[in-house]
C-alpha positions in Angstrom: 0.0 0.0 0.0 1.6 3.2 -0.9 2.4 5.6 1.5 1.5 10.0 1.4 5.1 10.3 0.5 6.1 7.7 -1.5 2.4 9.5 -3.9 4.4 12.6 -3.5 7.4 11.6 -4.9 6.0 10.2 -7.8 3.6 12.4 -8.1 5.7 13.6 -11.3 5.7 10.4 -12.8 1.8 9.8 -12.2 0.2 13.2 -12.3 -2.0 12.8 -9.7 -1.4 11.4 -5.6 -1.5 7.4 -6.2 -3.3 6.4 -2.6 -5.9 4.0 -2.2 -9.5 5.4 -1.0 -11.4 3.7 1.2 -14.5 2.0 -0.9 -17.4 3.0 1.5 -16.0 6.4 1.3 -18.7 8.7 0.8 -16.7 11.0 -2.0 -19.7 13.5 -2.8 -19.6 14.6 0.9 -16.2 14.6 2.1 -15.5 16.6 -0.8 -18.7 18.9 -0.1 -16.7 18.8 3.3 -13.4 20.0 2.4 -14.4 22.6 0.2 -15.5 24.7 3.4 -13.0 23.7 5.9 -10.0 25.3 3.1 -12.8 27.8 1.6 -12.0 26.0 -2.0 -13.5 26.3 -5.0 -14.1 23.7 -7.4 -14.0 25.3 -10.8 -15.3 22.7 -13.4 -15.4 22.8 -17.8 -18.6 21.6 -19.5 -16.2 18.4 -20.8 -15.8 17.2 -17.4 -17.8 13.9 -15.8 -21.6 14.5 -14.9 -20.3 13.3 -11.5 -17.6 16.6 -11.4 -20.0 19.1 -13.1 -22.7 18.7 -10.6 -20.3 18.8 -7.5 -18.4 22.1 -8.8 -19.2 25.8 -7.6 -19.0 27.4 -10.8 -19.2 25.4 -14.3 -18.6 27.1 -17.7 -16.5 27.2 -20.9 -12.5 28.6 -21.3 -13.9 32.7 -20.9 -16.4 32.0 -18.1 -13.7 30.0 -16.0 -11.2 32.6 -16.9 -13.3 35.1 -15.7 -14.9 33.2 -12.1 -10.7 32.2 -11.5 -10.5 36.0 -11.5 -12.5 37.2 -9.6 -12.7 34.1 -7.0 -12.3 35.0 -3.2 -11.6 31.8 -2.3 -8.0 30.4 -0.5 -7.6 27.5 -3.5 -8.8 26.9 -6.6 -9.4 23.4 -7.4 -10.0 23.6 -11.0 -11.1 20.5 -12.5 -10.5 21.0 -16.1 -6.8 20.4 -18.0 -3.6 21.8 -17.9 -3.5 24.6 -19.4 -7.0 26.1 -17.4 -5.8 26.0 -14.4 -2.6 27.2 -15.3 -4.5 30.6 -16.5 -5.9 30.5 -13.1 -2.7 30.4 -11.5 -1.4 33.3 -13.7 -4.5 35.2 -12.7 -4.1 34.4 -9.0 -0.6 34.2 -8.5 -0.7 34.2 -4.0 -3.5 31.6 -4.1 -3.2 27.8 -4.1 -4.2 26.3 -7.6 -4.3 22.7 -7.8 -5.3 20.3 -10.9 -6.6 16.5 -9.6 -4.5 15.2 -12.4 -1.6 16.7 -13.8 -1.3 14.9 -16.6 -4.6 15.7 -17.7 -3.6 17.7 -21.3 -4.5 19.0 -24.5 -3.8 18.2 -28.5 -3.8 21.0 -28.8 -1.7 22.9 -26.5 0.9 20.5 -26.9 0.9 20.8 -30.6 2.4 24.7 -30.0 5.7 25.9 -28.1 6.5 29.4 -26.5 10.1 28.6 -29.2 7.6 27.7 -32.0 5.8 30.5 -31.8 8.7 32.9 -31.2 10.2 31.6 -34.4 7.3 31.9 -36.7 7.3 35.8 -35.2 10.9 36.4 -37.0 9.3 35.8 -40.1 6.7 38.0 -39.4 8.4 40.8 -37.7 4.9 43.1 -38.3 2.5 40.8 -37.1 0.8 40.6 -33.6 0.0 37.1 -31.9 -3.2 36.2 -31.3 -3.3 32.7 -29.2 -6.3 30.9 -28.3 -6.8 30.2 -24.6 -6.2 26.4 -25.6 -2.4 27.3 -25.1 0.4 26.8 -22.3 2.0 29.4 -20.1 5.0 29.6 -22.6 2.6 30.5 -25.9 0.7 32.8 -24.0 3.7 34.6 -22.9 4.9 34.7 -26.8 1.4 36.4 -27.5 -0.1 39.6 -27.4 -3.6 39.0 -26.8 -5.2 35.4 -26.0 -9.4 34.6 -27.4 -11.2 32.3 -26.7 -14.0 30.5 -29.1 -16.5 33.1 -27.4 -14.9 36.4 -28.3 -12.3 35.2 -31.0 -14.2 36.9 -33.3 -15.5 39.8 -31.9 -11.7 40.8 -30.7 -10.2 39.9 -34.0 -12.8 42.7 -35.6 -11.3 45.2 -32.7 -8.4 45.2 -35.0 -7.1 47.2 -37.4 -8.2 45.8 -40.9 -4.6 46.2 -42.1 -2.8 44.6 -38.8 -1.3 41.3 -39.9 -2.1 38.5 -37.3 -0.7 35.1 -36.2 -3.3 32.8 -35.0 -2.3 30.1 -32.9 -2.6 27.2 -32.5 -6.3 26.3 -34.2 -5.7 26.3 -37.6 -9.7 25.4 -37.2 -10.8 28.5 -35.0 -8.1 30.3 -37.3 -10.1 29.6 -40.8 -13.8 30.0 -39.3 -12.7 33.9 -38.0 -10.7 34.5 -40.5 -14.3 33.3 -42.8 -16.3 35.6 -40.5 -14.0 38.7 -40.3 -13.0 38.5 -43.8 -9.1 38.8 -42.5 -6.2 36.8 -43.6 -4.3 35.9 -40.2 -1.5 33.5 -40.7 -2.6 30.5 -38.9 -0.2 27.5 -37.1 -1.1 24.4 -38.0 -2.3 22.6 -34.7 -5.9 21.6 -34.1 -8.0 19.3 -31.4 -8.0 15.7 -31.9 -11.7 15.5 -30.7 -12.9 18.1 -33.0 -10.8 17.1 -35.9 -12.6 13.2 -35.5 -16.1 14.0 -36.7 -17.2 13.0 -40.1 -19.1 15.2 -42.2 -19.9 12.3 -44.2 -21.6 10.2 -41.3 -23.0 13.6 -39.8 -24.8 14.3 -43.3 -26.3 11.0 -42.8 -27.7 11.4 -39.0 -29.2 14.8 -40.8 -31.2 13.0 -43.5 -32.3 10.5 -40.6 -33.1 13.1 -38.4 -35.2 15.5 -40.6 -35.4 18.7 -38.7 -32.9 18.6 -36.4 -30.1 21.3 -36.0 -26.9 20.2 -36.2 -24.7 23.0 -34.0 -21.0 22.8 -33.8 -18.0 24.1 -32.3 -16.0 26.1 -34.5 -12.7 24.1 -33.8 -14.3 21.3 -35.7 -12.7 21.1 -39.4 -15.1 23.0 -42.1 -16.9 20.6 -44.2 -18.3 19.8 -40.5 -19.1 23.2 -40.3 -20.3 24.1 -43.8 -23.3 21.4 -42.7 -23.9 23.5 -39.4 -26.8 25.2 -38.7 -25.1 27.4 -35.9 -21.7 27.3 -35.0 -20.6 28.8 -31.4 -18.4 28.2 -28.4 -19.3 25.3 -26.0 -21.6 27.9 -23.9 -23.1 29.7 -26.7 -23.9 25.9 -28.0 -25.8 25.3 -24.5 -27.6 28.7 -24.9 -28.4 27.7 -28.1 -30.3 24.5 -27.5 -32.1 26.0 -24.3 -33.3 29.0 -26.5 -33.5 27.4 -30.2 -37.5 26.3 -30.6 -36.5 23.6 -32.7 -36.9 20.1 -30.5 -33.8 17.6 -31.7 -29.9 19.2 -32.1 -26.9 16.6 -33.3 -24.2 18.0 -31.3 -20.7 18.2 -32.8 -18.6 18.8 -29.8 -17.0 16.7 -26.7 -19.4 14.9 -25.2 -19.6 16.0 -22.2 -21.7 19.1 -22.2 -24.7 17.0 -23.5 -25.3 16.4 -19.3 -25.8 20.1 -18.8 -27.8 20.5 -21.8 -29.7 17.6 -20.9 -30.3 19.7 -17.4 -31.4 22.8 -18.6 -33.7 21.3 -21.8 -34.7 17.8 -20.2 -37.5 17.9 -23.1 -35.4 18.2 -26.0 -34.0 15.3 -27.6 -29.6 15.4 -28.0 -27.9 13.4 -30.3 -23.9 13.4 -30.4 -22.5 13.8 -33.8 -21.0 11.2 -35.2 -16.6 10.5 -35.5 -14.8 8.7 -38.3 -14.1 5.8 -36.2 -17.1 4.1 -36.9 -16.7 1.1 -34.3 -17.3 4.9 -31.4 -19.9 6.5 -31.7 -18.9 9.1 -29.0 -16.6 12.3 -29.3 -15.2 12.0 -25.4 -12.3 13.6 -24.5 -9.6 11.4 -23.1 -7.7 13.8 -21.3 -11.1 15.7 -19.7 -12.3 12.6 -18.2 -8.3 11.8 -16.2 -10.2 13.7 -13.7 -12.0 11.5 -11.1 -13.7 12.1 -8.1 -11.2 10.0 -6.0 -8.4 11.9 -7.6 -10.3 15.3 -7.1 -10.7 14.1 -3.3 -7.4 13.5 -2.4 -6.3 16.6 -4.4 -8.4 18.5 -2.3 -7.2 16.6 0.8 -3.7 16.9 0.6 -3.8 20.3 -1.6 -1.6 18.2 -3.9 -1.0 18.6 -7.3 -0.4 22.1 -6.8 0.0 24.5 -10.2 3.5 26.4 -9.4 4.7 28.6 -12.0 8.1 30.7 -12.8 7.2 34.7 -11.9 8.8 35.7 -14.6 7.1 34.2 -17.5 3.7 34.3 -15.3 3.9 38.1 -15.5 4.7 38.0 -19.6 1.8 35.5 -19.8 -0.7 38.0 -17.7 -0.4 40.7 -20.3 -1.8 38.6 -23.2 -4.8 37.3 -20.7 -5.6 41.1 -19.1 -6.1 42.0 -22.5 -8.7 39.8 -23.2 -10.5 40.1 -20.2 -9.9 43.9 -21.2 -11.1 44.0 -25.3 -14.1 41.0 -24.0 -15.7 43.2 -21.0 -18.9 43.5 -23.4 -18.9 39.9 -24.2 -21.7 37.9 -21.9 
């Protein structure tokens, strides 16, 4: 049985404290428990289990996390989400405790882009500003002058000057829809999301036809023959608002699975139906490294305050500057 610091030392290795918890442990309410004896707040994405969503304080999309780990009040963060989320949190909140259940819990797409990367596609644009989209570690976001996310991507790229010349990073996806919408030309890095990239507009066209009068809404990070079939296209909580508001009574959803529980919540009546992938032995669209996130792993994070987000000052400040200016240029943006 492994002891609390043999978990701590290879806490690097796994990404998350390795301890056994006790079966008849009663996980909703110890963790219910701990969240007022260390005033914590659980900050949870759409993408996350049903089990995680319901338990967190405050559940949203990359801006509305962005904005409740700003303005939090609370002595840690426990932000179940991936890497890169709570990392923004921890550049937001630099003398509170951020912790992550797993720390290996990633993204395609953030991995696909480095701070040296990015810097060197810069040299060959010396005139271009860096747009990066919140999907994006610490070291991107310090090489950038302003971070979006799929909510105000397009609203801050119009901010612009027509005749700035942009690097998008690193959706090539998001990149080509706003660069559609605004009628701009940014130069785009070639990274996108491996759960987004997997749907197939051939097999979606099909659930269409079989499903005569359904809406079939997508993310905008999915590729564009996916969206070209859309019949609205918006950011994982503009999708939600969608479906509550839309009068139509069937959507096919063409995003990570997991926000069909909250949608399910708020429109019990309406009937959901996730989009189809190429892989046609899955029929779900389930992010792998959402769901490393457990509640045993989110207990004894909260427990022992272990993983813990800890981050180099330096580079937190140059990151800071690309995030304040979102939250700045998206005030307007609900």
């Amino acid at each position: 049985m492994p002891t609390l610091n043999n978990a701590i030392e290879s806490l690097k290795e796994k990404g998350y404290l390795n301890l056994i918890v006790p079966e008849n442990l009663d996980l909703v309410k110890e963790i219910q428990k701990l969240k007022k004896e260390k005033n914590a707040i659980i900050l949870a994405h759409y993408y996350q289990s049903k089990e995680i969503q319901d338990l967190s304080d405050f559940l949203g999309d990359s801006l509305q996390l962005a904005r409740a780990a700003e303005k939090t009040e609370a002595d840690m963060i426990v932000f179940c989400g991936v890497h890169f989320m709570a990392e923004t949190a921890k550049i937001l909140n630099p003398t509170k405790k951020v912790v992550l259940p797993d720390l290996h819990a990633g993204c395609s797409l953030a991995d696909n882009c480095s701070g040296d990367g990015l810097r060197k596609m810069k040299e060959k644009y010396p005139s271009a500003i860096v747009v990066s989209y919140i999907n994006c570690d610490i070291g991107v976001k310090a090489e950038s002058d302003i971070i979006v996310t799929s909510s105000n991507a397009e609203s801050i790229i119009k901010s612009l000057p027509e005749n700035q010349k942009i690097i998008f990073a690193p959706d090539r996806n998001l990149g080509r829809y706003i660069n559609q919408v605004t009628g701009r030309n940014m130069i785009l890095w070639d990274g996108a999301c491996i759960i987004h990239e997997a749907f197939s507009a051939e097999r979606i066209a099909k659930q269409m036809l079989e499903n005569p009068g359904a809406k079939l809404i997508a993310h905008p990070e999915a590729q564009k023959n996916v969206l070209a079939l859309a019949d609205y296209i918006g950011s994982t909580a503009r999708l939600l608002d969608y479906v509550v508001n839309n009068d139509s009574q069937k959507f096919i959803v063409a995003t990570e699975e997991g926000i069909l529980h909250e949608m399910h919540k708020r429109a019990p009546h309406k009937e959901l139906i996730p989009a189809l992938i190429q892989d046609e032995s899955c029929n779900c669209s389930e992010c792998f490294y959402m769901k490393m996130n457990t509640l045993e792993k989110l207990y004894l994070c909260m427990k022992y305050e272990l993983p813990e987000i800890l981050l180099d000052e330096n580079m937190r400040i140059k990151a800071l500057k690309s995030i304040n200016k979102m939250l700045e240029l998206s005030v307007q943006i609900k």
